[in-house]
mmCIF file of C-alpha atoms in Angstrom:
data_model
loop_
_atom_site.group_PDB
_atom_site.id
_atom_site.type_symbol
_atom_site.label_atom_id
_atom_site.label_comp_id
_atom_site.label_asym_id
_atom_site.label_seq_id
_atom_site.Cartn_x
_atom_site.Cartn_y
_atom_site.Cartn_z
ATOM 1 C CA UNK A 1 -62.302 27.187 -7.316
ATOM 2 C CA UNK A 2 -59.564 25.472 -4.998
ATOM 3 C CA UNK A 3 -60.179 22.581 -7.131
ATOM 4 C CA UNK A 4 -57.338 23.085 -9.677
ATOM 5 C CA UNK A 5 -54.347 20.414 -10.541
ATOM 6 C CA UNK A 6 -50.475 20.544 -9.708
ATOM 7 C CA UNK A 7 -48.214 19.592 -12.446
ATOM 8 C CA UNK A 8 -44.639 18.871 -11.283
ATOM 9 C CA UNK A 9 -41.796 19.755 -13.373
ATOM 10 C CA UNK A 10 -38.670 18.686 -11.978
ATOM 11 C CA UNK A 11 -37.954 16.218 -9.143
ATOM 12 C CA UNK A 12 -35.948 18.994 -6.882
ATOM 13 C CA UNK A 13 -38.625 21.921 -7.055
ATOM 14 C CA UNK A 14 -41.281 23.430 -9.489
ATOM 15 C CA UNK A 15 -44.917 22.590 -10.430
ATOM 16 C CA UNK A 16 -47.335 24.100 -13.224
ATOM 17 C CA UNK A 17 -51.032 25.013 -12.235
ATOM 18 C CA UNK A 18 -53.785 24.083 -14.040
ATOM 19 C CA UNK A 19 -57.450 24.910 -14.219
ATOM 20 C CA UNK A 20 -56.831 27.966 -11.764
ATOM 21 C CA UNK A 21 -58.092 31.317 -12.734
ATOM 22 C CA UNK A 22 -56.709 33.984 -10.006
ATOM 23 C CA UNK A 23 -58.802 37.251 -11.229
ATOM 24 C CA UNK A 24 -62.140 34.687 -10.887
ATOM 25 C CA UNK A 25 -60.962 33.312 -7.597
ATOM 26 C CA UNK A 26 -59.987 36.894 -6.246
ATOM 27 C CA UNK A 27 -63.617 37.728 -6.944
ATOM 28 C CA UNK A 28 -65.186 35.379 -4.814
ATOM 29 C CA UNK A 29 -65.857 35.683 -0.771
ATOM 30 C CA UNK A 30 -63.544 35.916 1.294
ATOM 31 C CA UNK A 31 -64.314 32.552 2.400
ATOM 32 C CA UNK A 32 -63.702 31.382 -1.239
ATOM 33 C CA UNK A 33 -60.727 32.729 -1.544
ATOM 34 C CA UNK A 34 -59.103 32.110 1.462
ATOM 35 C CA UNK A 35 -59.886 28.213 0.457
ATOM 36 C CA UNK A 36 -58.227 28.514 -3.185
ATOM 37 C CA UNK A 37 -55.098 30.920 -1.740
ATOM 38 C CA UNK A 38 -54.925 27.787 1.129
ATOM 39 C CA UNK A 39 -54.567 25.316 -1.545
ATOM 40 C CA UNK A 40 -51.963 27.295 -3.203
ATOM 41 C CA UNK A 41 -50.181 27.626 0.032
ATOM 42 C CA UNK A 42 -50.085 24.260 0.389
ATOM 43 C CA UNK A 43 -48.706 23.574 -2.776
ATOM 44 C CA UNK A 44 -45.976 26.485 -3.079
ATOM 45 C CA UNK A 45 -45.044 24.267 0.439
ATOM 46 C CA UNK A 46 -44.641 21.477 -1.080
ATOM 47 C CA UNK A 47 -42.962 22.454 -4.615
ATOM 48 C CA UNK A 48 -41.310 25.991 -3.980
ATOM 49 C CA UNK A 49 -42.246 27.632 -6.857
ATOM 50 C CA UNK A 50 -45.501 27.467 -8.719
ATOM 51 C CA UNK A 51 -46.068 28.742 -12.585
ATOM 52 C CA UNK A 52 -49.467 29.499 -13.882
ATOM 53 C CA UNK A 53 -50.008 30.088 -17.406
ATOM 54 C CA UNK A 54 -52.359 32.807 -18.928
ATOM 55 C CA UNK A 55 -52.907 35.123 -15.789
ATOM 56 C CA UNK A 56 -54.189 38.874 -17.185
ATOM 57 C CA UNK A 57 -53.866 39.986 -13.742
ATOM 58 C CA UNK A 58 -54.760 43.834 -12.749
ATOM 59 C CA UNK A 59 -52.314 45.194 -10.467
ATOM 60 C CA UNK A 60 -55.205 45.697 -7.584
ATOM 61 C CA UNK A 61 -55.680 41.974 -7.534
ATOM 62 C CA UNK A 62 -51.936 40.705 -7.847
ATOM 63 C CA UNK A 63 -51.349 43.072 -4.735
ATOM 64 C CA UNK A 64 -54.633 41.013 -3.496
ATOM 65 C CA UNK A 65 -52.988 37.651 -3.975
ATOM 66 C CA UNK A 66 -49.991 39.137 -1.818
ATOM 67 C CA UNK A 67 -52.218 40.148 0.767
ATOM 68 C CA UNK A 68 -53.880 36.962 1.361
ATOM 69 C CA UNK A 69 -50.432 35.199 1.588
ATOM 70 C CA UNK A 70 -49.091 37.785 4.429
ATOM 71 C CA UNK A 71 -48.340 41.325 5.223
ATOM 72 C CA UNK A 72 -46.243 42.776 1.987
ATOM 73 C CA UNK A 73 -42.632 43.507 2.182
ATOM 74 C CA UNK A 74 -41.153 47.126 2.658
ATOM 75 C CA UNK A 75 -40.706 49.168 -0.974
ATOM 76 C CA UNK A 76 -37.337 47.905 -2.279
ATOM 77 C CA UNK A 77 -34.172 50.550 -2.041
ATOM 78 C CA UNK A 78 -33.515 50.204 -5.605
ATOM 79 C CA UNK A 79 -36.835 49.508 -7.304
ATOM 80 C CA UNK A 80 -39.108 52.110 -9.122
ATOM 81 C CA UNK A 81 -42.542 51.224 -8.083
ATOM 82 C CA UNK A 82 -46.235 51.422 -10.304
ATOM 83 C CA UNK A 83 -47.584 54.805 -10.871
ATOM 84 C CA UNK A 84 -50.377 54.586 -8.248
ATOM 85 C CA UNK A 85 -49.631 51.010 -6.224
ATOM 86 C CA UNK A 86 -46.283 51.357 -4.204
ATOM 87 C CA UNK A 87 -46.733 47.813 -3.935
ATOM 88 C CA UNK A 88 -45.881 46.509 -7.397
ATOM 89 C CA UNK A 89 -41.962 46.776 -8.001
ATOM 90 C CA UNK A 90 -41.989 47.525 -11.917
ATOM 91 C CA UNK A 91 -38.299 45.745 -12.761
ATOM 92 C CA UNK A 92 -37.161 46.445 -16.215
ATOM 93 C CA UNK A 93 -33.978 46.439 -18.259
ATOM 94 C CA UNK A 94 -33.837 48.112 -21.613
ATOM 95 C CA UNK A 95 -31.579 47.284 -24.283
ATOM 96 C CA UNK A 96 -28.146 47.563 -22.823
ATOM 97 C CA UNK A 97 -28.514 47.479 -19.653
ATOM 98 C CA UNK A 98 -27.181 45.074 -17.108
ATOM 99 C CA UNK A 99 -29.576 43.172 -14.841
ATOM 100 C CA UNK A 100 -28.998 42.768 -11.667
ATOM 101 C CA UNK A 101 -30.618 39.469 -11.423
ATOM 102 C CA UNK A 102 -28.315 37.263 -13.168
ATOM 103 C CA UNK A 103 -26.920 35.567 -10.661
ATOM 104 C CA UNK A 104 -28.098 33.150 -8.191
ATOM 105 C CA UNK A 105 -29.977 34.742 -5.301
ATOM 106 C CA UNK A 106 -32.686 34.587 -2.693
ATOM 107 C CA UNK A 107 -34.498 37.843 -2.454
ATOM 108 C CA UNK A 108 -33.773 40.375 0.370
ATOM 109 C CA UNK A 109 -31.118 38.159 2.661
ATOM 110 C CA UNK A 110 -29.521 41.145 3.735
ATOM 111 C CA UNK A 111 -32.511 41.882 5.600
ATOM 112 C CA UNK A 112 -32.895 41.064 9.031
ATOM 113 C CA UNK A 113 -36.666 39.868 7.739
ATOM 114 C CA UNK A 114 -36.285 38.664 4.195
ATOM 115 C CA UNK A 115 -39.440 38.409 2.251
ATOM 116 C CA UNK A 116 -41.489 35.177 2.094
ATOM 117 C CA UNK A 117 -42.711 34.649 -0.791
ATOM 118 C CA UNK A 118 -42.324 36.808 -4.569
ATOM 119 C CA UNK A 119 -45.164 36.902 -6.613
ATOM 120 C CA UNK A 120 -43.921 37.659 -10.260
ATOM 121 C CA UNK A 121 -46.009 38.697 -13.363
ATOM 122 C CA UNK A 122 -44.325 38.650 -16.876
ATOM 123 C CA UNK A 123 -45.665 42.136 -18.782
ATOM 124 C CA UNK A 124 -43.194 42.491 -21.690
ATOM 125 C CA UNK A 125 -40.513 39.833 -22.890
ATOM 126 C CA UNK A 126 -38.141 39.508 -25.231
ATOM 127 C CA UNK A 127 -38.598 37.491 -28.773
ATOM 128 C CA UNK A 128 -36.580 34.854 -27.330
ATOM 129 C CA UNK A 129 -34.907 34.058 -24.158
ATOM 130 C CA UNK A 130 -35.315 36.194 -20.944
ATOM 131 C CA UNK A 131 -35.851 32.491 -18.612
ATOM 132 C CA UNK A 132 -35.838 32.330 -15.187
ATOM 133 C CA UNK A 133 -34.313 29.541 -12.638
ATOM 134 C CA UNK A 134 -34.606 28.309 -9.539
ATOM 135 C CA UNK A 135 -32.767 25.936 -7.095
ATOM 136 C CA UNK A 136 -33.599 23.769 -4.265
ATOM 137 C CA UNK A 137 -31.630 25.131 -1.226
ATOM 138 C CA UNK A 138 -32.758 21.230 0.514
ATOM 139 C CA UNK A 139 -31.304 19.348 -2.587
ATOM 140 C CA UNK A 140 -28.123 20.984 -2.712
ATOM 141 C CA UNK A 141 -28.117 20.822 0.808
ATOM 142 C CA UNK A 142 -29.397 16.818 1.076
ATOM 143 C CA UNK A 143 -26.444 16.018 -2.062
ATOM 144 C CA UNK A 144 -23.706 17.055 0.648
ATOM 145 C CA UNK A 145 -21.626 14.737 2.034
ATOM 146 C CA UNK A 146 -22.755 14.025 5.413
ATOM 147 C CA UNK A 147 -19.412 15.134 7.112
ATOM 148 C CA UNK A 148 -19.367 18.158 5.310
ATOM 149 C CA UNK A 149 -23.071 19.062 6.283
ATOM 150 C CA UNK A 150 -21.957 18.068 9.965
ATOM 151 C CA UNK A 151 -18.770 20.901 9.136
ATOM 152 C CA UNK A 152 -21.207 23.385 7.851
ATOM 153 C CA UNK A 153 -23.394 23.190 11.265
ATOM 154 C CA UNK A 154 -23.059 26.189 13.600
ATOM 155 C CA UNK A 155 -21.160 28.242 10.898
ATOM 156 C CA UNK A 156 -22.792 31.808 9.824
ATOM 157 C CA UNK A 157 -21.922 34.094 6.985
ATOM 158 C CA UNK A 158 -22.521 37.658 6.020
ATOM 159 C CA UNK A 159 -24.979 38.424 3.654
ATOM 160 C CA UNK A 160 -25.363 41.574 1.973
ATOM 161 C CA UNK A 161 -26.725 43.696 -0.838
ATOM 162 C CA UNK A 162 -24.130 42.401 -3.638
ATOM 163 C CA UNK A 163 -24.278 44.054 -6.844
ATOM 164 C CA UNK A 164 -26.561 46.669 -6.271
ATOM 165 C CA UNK A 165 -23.212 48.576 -5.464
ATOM 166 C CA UNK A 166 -23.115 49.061 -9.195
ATOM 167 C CA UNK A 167 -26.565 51.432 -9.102
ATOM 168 C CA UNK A 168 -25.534 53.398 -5.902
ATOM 169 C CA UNK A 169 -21.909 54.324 -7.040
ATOM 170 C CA UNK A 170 -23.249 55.399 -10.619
ATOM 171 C CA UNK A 171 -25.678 57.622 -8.865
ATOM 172 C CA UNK A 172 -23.560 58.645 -5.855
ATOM 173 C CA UNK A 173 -19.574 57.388 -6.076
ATOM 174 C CA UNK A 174 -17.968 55.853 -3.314
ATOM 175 C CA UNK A 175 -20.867 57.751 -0.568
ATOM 176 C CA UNK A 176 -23.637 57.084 -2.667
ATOM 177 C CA UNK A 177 -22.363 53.009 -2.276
ATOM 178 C CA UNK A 178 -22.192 54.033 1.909
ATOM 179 C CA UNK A 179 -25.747 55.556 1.878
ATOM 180 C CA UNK A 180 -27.008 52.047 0.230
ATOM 181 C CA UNK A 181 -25.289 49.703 2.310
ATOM 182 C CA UNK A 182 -26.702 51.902 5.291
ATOM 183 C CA UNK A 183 -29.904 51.727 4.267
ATOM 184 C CA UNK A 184 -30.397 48.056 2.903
ATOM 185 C CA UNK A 185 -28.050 46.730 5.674
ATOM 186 C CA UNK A 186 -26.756 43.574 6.056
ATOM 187 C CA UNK A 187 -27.809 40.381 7.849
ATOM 188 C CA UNK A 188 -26.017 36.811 9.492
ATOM 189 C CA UNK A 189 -27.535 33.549 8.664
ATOM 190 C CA UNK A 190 -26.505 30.347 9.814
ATOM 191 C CA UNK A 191 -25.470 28.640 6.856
ATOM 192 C CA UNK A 192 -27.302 25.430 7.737
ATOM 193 C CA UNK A 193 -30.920 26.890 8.233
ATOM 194 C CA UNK A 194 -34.046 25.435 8.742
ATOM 195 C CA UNK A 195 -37.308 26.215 6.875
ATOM 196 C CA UNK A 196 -39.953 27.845 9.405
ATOM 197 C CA UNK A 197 -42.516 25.996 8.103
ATOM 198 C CA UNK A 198 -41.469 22.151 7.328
ATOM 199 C CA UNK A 199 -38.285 21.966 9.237
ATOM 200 C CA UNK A 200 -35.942 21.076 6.592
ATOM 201 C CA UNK A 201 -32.395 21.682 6.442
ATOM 202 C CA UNK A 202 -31.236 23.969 3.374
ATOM 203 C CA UNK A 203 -27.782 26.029 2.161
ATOM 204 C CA UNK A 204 -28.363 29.396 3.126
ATOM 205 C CA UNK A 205 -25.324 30.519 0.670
ATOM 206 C CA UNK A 206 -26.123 32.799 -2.326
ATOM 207 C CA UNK A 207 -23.849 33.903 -5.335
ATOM 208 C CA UNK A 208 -25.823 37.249 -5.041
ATOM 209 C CA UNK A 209 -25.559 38.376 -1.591
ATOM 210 C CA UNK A 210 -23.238 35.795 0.552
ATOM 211 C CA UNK A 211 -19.571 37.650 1.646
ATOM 212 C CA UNK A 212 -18.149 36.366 4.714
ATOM 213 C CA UNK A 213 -18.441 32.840 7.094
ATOM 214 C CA UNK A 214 -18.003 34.671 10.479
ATOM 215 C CA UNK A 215 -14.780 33.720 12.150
ATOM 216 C CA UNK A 216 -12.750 32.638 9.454
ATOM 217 C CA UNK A 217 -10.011 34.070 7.039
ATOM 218 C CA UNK A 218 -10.849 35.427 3.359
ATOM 219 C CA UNK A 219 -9.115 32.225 2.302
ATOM 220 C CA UNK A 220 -10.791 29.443 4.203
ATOM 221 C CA UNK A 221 -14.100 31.261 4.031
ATOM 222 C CA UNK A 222 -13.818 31.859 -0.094
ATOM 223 C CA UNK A 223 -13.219 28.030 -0.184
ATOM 224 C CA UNK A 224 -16.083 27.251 1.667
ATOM 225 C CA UNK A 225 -18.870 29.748 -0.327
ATOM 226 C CA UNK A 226 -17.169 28.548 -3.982
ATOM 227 C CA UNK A 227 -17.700 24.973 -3.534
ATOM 228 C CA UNK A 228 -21.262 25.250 -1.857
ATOM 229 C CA UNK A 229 -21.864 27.792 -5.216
ATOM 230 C CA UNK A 230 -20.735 25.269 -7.421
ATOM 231 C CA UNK A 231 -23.446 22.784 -5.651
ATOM 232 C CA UNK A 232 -25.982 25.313 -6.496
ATOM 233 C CA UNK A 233 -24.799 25.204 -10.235
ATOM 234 C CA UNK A 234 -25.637 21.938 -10.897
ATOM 235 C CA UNK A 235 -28.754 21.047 -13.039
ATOM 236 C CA UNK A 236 -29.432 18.524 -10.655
ATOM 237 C CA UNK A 237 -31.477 21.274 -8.231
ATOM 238 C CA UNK A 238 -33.152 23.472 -10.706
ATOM 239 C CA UNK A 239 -36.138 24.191 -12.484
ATOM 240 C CA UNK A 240 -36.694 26.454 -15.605
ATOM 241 C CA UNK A 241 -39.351 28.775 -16.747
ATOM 242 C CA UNK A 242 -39.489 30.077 -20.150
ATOM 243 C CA UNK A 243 -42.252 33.388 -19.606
ATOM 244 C CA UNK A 244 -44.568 33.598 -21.644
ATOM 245 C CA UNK A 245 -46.895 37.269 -21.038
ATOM 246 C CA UNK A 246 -49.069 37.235 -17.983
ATOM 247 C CA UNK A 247 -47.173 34.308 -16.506
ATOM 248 C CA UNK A 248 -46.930 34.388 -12.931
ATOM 249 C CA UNK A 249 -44.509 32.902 -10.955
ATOM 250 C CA UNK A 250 -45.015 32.280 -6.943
ATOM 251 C CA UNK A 251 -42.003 31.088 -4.953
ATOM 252 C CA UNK A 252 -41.256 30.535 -1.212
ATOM 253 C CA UNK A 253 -38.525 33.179 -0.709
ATOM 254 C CA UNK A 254 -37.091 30.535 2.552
ATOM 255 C CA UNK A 255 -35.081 27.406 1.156
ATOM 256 C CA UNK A 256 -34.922 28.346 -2.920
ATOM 257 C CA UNK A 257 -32.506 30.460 -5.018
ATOM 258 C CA UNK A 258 -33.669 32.087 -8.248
ATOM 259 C CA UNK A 259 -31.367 33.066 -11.272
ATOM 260 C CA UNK A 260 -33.008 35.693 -14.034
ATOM 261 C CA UNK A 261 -31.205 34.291 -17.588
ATOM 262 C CA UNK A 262 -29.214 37.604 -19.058
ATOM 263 C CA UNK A 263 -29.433 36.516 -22.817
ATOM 264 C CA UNK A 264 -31.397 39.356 -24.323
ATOM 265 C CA UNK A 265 -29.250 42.316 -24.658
ATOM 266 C CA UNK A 266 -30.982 43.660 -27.587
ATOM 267 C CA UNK A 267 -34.258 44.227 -25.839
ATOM 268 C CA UNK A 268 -36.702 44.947 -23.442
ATOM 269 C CA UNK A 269 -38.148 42.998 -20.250
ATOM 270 C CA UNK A 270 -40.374 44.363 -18.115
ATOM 271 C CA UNK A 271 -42.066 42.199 -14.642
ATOM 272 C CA UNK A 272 -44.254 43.177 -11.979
ATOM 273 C CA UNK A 273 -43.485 41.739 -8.478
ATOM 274 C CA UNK A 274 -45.008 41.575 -5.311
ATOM 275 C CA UNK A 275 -43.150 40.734 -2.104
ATOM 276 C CA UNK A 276 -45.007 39.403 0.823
ATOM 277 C CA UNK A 277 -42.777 39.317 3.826
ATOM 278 C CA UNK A 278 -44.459 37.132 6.558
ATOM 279 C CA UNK A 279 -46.240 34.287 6.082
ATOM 280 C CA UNK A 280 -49.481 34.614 7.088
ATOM 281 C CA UNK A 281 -50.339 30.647 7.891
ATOM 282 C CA UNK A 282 -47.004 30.349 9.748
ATOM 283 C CA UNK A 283 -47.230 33.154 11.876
ATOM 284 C CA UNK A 284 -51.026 31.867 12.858
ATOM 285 C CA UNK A 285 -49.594 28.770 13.895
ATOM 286 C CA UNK A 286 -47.128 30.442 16.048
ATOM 287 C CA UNK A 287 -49.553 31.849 17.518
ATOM 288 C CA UNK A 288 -51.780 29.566 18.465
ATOM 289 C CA UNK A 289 -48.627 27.289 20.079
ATOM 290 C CA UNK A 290 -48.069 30.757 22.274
ATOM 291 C CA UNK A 291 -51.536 31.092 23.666
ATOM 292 C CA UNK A 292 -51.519 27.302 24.382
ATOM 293 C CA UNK A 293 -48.191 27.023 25.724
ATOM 294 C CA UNK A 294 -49.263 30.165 28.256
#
């Protein structure tokens, strides 16, 4: 069942899978399984974000999936949650409303732990439109100059929750927006990070969440974030998905940015998503180099 084929779609991230079908291969042993969610593992590594086509997949065994990647992420602040399975965010946006993921983002980076991978199942879709992008935090990072990548090492910046001011002052005013940044927090990355996993440099800026480069003025430090923003603009980076239903979408949450297309004001989208916040394999590893380095 591991035996399935990796279609890549754009040289910066992205690949389709074919010939894999999860609610078989969630069926099998756990020795089977661990061998096709290895495989996968290895390929989300690799590409970033994996699409598979034509995935009818019951909430029980999309939590499953998540499991077998790593220990699942916290329930979201802002996210109602399925009737039954706290672990499936239900996201949807009637006609009218404004989603909140229309802008380019990594998930969670106000977090001190943000999640490592997203696991995302399209339910109900508009006629038409409704796409999602993502972007390769190591090509936008790798198509810097060199002596601006040398500026950009040992400078941090703020991230925090962004937008989802909008939800917390509409239910609570100016303390309801207090109560949410209390709760969801806020986090400092370096801007040059490193993947855990493959060691690769990548621009830990987001459009989403990124406020502040420590130690710098408003000026200097709005500079900075625009033109790294612009980088992530370009088509150069990115890969696009038009959903079909019960398309899932996998992505390593680390060194790529995802952007949920806005064009569909008429109607109704509706996703399931499961967050897995550590990464099972890598934290293995780690420990392994622990017990041998004591």
């Amino acid at each position: 069942m591991s035996d399935f084929l990796v279609e890549r779609w754009s040289p910066a991230l992205g690949a389709q899978v074919h010939g894999l079908d999860l609610t078989a291969a969630l069926g099998g042993s756990d020795a089977q399984i661990d061998a096709v969610v290895d495989a996968l593992y290895v390929a989300l590594i690799e590409h970033q974000v994996l699409f598979l086509r034509d995935q009818p997949l019951a909430p029980e065994m999309h939590v499953e999936l998540g499991r077998r990647l790593g220990e699942l992420a916290p329930r979201h602040h802002s996210y109602t949650t399925l009737d039954g399975n706290d672990d499936v965010a239900v996201l949807t946006w009637e006609p009218g409303d404004r989603p909140d993921a229309s802008e380019w983002h990594t998930d969670m980076t106000f977090r001190p732990k943000p999640p490592f991978a997203s696991i995302l199942k399209a339910i109900e879709l508009p006629p038409v439109g409704g796409d999602t992008l993502w972007a390769s935090m190591y090509s936008v990072y790798d198509s810097l100059d060199a002596g601006f990548r040398s500026d950009l090492e040992g400078m941090e910046i703020c991230h925090d929750p962004g937008q989802f001011r909008n939800g917390a002052y509409e239910r609570g005013g100016n303390q309801g927006i207090t109560d949410m940044l209390a709760e969801a927090g806020s986090a400092v990355w370096p801007i040059v990070s490193h993947h855990p996993v493959t060691g690769r440099p990548y621009i830990n800026v987001s459009e989403s969440n990124a406020r502040w480069i420590m130690g710098t003025g408003a000026a200097e430090s709005q500079r900075i974030v625009n033109y790294l923003l612009d980088s992530i603009n370009r088509p150069d980076h990115q890969v696009r998905l038009r959903w079909r239903p019960n398309t899932i979408a996998i992505w390593d949450n680390r060194a790529s940015q995802h952007y949920a297309v806005a064009d569909y004001p008429k109607h109704r989208r509706m996703m399931h998503r499961v967050a897995v916040d550590t990464d099972r394999r890598h934290e293995a590893t780690l420990a392994i180099r622990v017990a041998a380095a004591t």
